[in-house]
Coordinates of C-alpha atoms and ligand atoms in Angstrom, one line a residue:
X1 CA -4.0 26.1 -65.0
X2 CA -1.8 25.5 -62.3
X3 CA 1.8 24.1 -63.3
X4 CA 1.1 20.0 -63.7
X5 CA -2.5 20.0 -63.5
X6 CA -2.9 20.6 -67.4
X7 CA -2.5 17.0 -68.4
X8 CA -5.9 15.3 -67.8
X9 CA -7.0 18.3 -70.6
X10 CA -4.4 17.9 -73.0
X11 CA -5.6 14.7 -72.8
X12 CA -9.3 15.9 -73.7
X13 CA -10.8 15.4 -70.3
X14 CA -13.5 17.6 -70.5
X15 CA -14.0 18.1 -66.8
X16 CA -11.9 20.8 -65.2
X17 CA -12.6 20.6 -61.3
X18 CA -12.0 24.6 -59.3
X19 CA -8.5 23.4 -57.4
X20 CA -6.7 22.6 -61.0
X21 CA -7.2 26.8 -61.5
X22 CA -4.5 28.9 -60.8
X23 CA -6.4 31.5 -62.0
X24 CA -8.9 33.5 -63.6
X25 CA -8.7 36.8 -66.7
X26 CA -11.7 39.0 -66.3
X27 CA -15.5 37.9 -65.0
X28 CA -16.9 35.3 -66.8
X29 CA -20.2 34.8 -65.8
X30 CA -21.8 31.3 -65.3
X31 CA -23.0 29.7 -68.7
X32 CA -20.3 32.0 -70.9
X33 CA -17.5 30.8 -73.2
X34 CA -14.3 30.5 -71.6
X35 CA -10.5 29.6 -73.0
X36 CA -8.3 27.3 -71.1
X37 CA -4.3 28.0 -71.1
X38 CA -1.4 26.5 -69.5
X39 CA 0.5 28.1 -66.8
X40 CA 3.0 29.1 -70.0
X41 CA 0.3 30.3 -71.1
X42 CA -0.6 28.1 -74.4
X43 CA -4.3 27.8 -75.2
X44 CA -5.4 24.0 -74.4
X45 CA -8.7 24.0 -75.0
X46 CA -12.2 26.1 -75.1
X47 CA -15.6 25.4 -72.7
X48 CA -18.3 26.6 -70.8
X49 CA -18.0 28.2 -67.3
X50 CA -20.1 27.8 -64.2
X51 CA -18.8 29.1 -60.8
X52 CA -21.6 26.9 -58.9
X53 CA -20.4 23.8 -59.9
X54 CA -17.1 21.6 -58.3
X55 CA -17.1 21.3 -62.5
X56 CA -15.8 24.7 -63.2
X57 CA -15.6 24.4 -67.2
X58 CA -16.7 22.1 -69.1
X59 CA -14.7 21.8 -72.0
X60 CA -15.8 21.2 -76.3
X61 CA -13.2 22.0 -78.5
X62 CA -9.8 21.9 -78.2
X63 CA -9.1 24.3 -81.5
X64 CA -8.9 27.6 -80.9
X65 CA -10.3 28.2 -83.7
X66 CA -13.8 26.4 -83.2
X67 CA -16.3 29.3 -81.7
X68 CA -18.8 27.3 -79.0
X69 CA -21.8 28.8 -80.8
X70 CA -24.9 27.2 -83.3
X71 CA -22.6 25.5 -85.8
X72 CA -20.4 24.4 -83.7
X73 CA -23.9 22.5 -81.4
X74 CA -25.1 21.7 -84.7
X75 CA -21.7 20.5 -85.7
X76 CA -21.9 17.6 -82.6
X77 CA -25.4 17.2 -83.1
X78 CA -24.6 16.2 -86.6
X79 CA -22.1 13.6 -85.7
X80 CA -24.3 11.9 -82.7
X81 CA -27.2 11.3 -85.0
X82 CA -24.8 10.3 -87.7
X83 CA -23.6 7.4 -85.2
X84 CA -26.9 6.4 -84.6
X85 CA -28.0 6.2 -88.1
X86 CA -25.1 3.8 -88.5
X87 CA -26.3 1.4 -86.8
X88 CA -28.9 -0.2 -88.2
X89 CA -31.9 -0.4 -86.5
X90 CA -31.2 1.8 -84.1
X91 CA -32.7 5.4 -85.1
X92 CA -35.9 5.8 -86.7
X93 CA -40.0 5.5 -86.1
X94 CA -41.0 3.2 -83.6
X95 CA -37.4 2.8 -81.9
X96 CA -35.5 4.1 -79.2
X97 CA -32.1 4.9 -78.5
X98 CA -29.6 7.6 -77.0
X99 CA -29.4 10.1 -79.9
X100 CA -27.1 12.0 -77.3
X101 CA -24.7 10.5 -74.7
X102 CA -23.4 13.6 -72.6
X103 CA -19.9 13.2 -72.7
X104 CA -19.9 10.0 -75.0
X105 CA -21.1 12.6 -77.6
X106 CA -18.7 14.9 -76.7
X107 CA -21.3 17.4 -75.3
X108 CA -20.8 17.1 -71.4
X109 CA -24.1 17.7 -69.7
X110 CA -26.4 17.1 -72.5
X111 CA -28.7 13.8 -72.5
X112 CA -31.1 13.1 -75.5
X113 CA -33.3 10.0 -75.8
X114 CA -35.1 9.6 -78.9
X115 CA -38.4 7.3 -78.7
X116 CA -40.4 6.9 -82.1
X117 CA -41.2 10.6 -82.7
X118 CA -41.1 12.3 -79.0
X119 CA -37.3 13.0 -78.2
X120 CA -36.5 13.7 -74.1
X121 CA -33.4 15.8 -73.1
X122 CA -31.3 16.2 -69.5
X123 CA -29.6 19.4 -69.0
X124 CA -26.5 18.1 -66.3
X125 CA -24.4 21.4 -66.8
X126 CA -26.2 24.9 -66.0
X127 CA -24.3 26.5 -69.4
X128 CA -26.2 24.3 -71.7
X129 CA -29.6 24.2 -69.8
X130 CA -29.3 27.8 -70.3
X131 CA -29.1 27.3 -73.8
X132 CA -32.1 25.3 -74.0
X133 CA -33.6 27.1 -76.8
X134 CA -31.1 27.3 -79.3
X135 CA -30.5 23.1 -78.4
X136 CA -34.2 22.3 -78.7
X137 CA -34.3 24.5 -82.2
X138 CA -31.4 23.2 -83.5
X139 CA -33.2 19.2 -82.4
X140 CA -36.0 20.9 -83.9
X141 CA -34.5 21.5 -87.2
X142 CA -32.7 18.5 -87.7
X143 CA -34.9 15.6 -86.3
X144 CA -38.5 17.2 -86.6
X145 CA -39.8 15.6 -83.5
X146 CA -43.3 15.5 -82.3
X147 CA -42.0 17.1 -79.1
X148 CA -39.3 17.5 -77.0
X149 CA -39.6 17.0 -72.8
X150 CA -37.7 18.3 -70.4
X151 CA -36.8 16.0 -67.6
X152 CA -34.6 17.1 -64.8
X153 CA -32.2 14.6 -62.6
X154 CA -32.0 14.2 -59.3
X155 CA -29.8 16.4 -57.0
X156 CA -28.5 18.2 -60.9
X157 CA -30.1 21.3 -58.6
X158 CA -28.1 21.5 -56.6
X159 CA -24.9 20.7 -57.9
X160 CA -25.0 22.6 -61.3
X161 CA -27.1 25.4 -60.1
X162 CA -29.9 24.7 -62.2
X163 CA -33.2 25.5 -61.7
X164 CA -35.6 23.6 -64.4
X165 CA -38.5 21.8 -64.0
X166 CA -40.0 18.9 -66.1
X167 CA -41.9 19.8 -69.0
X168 CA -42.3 20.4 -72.4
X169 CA -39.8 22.3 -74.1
X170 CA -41.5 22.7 -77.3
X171 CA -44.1 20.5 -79.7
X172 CA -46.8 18.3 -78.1
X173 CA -46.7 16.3 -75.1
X174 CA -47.6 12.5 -75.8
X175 CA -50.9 12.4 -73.8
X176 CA -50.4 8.4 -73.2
X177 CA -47.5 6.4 -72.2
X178 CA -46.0 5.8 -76.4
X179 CA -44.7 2.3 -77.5
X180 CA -41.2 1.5 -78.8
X181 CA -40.3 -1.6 -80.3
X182 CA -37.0 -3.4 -78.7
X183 CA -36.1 -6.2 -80.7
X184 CA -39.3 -7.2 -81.8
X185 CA -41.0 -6.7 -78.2
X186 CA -43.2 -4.0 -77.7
X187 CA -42.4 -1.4 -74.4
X188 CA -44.9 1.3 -72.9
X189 CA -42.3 4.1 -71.8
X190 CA -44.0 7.1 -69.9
X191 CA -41.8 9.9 -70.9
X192 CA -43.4 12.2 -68.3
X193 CA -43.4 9.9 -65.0
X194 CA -41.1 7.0 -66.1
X195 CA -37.7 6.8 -64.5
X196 CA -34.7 8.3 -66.0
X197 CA -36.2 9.1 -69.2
X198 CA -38.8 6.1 -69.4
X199 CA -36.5 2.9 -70.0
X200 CA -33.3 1.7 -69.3
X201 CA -31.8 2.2 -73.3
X202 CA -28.3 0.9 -71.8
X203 CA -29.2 -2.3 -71.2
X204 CA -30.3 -3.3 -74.7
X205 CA -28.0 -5.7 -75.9
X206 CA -27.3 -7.4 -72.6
X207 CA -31.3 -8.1 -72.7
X208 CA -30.8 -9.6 -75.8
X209 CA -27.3 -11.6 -74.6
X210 CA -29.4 -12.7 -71.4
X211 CA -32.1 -13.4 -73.1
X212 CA -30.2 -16.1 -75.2
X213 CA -29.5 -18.1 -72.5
X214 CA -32.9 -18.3 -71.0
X215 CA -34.8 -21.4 -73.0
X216 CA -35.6 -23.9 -70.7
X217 CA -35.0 -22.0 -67.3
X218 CA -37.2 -20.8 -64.7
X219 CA -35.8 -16.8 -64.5
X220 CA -35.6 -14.7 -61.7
X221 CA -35.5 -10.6 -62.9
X222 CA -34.7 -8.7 -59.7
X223 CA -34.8 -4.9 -59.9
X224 CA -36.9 -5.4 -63.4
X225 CA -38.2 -1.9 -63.3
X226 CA -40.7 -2.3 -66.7
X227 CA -39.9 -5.7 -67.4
X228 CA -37.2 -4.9 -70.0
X229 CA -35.2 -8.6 -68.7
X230 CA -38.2 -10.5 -67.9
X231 CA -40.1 -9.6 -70.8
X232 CA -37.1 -10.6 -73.2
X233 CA -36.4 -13.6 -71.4
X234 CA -40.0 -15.3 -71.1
X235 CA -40.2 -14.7 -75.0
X236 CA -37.1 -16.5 -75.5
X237 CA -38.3 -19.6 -74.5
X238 CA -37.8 -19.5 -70.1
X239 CA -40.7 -21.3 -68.2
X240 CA -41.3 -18.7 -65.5
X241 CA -40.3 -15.2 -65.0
X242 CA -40.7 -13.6 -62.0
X243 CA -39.8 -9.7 -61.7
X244 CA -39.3 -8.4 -58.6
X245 CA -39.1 -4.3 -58.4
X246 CA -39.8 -1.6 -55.2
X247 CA -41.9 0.7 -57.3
X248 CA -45.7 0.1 -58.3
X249 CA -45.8 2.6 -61.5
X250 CA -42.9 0.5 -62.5
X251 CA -44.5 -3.0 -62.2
X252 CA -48.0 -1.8 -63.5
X253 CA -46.0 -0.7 -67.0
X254 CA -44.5 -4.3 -66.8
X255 CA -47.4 -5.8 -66.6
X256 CA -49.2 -4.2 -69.3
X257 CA -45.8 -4.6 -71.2
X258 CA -46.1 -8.4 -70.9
X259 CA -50.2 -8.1 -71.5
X260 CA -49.0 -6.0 -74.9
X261 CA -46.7 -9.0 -75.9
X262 CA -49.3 -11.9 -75.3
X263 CA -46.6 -13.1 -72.7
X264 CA -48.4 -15.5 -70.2
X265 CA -45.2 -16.9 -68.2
X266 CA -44.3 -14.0 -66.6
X267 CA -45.1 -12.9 -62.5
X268 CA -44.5 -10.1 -61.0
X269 CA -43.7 -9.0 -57.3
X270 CA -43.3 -5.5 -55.3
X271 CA -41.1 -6.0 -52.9
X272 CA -37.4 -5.1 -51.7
X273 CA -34.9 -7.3 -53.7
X274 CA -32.9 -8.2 -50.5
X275 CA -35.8 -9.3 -48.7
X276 CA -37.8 -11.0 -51.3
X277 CA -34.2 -12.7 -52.2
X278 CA -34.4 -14.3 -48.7
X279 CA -38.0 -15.4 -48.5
X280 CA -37.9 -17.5 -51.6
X281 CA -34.6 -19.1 -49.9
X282 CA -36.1 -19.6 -47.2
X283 CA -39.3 -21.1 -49.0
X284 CA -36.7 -23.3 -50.7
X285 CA -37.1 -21.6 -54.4
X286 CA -34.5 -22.1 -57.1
X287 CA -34.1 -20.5 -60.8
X288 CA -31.9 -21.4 -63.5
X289 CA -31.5 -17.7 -64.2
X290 CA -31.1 -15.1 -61.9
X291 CA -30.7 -11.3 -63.5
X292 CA -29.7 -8.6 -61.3
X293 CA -29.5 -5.3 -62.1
X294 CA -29.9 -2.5 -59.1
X295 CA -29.2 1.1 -59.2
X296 CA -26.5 3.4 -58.7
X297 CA -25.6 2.0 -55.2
X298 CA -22.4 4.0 -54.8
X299 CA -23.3 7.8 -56.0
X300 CA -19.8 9.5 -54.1
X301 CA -16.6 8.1 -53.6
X302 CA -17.0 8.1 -49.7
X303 CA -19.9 5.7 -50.6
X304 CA -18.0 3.1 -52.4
X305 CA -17.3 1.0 -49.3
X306 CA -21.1 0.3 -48.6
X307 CA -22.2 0.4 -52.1
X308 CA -19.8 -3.2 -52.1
X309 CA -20.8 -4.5 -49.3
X310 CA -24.9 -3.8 -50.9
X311 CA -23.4 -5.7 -54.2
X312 CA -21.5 -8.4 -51.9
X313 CA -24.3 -9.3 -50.2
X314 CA -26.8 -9.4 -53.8
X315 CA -24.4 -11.7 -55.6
X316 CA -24.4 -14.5 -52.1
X317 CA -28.1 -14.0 -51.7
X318 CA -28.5 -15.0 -55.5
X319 CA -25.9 -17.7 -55.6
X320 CA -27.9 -19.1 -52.9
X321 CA -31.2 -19.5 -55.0
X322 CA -29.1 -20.2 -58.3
X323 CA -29.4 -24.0 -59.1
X324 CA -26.1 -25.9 -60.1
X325 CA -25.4 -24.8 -63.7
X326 CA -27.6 -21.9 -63.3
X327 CA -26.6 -18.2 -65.2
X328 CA -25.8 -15.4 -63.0
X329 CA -26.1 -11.8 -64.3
X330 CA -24.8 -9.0 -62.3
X331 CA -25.1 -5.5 -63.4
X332 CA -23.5 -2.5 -62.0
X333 CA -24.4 0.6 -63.2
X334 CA -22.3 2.8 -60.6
X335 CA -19.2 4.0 -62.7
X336 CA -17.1 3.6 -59.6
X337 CA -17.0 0.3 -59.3
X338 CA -15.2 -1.0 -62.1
X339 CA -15.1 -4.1 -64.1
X340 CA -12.2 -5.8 -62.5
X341 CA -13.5 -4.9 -58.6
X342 CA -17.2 -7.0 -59.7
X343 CA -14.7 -9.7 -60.7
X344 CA -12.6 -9.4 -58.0
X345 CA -15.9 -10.1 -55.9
X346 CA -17.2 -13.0 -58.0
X347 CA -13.7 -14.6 -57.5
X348 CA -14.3 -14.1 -53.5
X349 CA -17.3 -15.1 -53.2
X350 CA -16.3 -18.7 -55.7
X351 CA -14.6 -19.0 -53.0
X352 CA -16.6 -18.5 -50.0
X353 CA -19.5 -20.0 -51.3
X354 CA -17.8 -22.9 -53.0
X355 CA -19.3 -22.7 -56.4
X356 CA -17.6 -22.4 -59.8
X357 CA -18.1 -19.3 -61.3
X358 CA -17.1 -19.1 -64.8
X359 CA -17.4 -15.7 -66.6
X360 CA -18.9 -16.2 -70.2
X361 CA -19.7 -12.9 -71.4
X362 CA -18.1 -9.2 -70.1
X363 CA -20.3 -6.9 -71.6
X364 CA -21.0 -2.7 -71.4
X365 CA -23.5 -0.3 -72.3
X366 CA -25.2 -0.3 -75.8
X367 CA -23.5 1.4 -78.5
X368 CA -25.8 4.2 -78.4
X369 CA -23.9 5.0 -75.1
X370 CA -20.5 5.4 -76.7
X371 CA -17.7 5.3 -74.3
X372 CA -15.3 8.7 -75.2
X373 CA -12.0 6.8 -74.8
X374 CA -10.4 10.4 -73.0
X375 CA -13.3 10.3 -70.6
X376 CA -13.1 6.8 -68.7
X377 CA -16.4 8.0 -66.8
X378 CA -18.7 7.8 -70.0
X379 CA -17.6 4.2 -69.3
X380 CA -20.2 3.2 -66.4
X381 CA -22.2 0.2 -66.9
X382 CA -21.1 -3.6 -66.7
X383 CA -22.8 -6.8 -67.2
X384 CA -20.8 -10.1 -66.2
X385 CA -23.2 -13.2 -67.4
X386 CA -21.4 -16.3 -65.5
X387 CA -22.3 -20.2 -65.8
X388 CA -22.6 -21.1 -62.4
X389 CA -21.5 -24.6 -61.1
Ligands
LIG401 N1 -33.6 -4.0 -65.2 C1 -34.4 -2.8 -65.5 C2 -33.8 -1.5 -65.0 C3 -33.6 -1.5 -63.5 S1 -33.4 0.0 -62.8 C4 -34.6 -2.7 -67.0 O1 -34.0 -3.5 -67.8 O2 -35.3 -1.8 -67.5 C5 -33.4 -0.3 -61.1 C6 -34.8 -0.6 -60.5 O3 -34.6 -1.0 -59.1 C7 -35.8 0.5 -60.4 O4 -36.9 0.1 -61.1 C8 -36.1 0.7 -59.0 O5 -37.5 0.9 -58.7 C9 -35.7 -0.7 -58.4 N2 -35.3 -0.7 -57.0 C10 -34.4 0.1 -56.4 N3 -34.1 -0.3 -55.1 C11 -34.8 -1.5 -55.0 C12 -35.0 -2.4 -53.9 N4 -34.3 -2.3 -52.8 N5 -35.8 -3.5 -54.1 C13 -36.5 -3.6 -55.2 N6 -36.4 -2.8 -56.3 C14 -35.6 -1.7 -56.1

């Protein structure tokens, strides 16, 4: 470590970026065990190397005496599932949930989903895709799943070095799209084609928060991917739901997830949310409800500018199609734009726009996303639900 840059890892940061080096003993090669020490020389902490990453260890353990090898994966395997399994509801047939949460679970670049018997993993660091087989055993061993898949993220390529492609790892593949139960609503979730993994785990509870606000209003989901908003809300009692999504596979899932949930209230539109936002203003349209959740607009740091303006420009188009007293829900799912820049916003745009915009709920990702409070980027979604006057 070079003198003063040792901190952040003290601090259990598990991320140690190439410039906080001074220097390097012998020639680890990518994927093996490394040790970090201080410029004194004192052992900080123990993690996984990888030259082709801006990440150049990831770091696990900060004992010297904890070996990276099967125990010590089965170790934090262990303690991920316990989690789960303490909440109740959460892990078990017929449900889904994040059984692993990358750095939440303190096991940086590892992703596992869980739905009903089929569990779907992300390798983001090259060390751990390379020890795919001892990960999927040791999944293997403890959970028994039907089958593990393999599904690779965008752009991880490039940046890690990896070179995987999606697939089965071991088991069976599900031949159909399988069915999880949310809350007592039924989901298709292609774990093969689906986004991400298939569905949007994270927003869970703030489906549920939303949808206890929707009786009585006529909701507008935009960005609904497979209905997971819409679908909650219209069974809560809304009289309309309209989703509104880019992607057909997406909208075909949400419609047969409303047809599998005898839900009749619900519409659904392919379109870009920007554009479709203005025609129905300009058709003179209103909602009581307006949910808006889009991706990751702000990916790099350079990007952050534009990714607020994109977010800026959402929140005015909904306010203008939100009727007085309506509930606005703005999502943000880019981890750097933080809570208190979206309220920042809201209070600017109050302004501008000359509504009251009162904040009634501040919520985050669902508990199967734990935040690790020495990582503040395991900390990355936000959902502000605000009365409207
Ligand atoms: N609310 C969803 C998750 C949304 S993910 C849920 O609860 O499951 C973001 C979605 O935005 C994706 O489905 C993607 O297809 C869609 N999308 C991205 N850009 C878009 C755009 N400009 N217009 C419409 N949809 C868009």
């Amino acid at each position: 470590m070079l003198p003063r840059r040792a901190k952040p890892f003290y601090g259990r940061h598990p991320w140690v970026y190439a410039g906080a080096i001074a220097g390097i003993d012998g020639a680890p090669a990518d994927g093996d065990v490394v040790d970090l020490f201080s410029h004194e020389e004192n052992f900080i902490a123990r993690g996984l190397y990888n030259s082709q990453s801006n990440i150049r260890v990831r770091l696990y353990a900060w004992s010297a005496d904890a070996p990276l090898d099967a125990d010590f994966f089965r170790g934090r395997i262990q303690a991920a599932i316990r989690l789960r399994d303490a909440l109740p509801g959460w892990n078990g047939p017929g449900r889904a949930c994040r059984l692993i949460f990358s750095e939440g679970d303190g096991l940086s670049g590892l992703t596992v989903d869980r739905y009903d018997r089929w569990l779907v993993v992300q390798f983001t660091a090259l060390a751990l895709a390379r020890r795919r087989d001892l990960l999927a055993e040791l999944l293997t061993d403890l959970l028994q799943p039907e089958g593990i898949y393999l599904r690779t993220e965008r752009g991880i390529g490039e940046l890690e070095g990896i070179e995987l492609q999606d697939g089965p790892l071991c088991g069976q593949t599900p031949q159909e799209p399988i069915a999880i139960d949310e809350a007592g609503i039924r989901f298709l979730v292609n774990l093969a084609l689906g986004q991400k993994t298939g569905f949007y785990l994270d927003q869970r509870e703030n489906r549920r928060a939303v949808a206890r606000l929707a009786a009585g209003r006529r909701v507008l989901d935009a960005f609904c991917y497979s209905g997971g908003f819409a679908l909650h809300a219209a069974r809560a009692g809304a009289t309309s739901v309209l989703g509104v999504d880019a992607s057909e596979p997406a909208l075909t899932l949400a419609q047969e997830n409303a047809r599998l949930n005898e839900l009749r209230n619900l519409s659904f539109v392919r379109a870009d949310v920007f554009s479709q936002l203005q025609a129905l203003h300009g058709a003179g349209e209103r909602f009581g409800m307006i949910i808006l959740d889009p991706p990751k607009f702000a990916r790099a740091r350079n990007a952050l500018e534009e990714a607020l303006r994109g977010y800026r420009r959402l929140q005015i188009q909904a306010l203008r199609l939100l009727e007085r007293d309506g509930i606005l829900v703005s999502c943000c799912c880019s981890g750097l734009i933080t809570m208190s820049m979206l309220e920042d916003l809201l209070a600017q745009l109050a302004s501008e726009e000359r509504r009251d915009i009162q904040i009634i709920e501040r919520r985050g990702q669902a508990p199967d996303h734990p935040v690790m409070a020495t990582c503040p980027e395991s900390d990355y979604l936000k959902c502000l639900i605000s009365r409207v006057g």
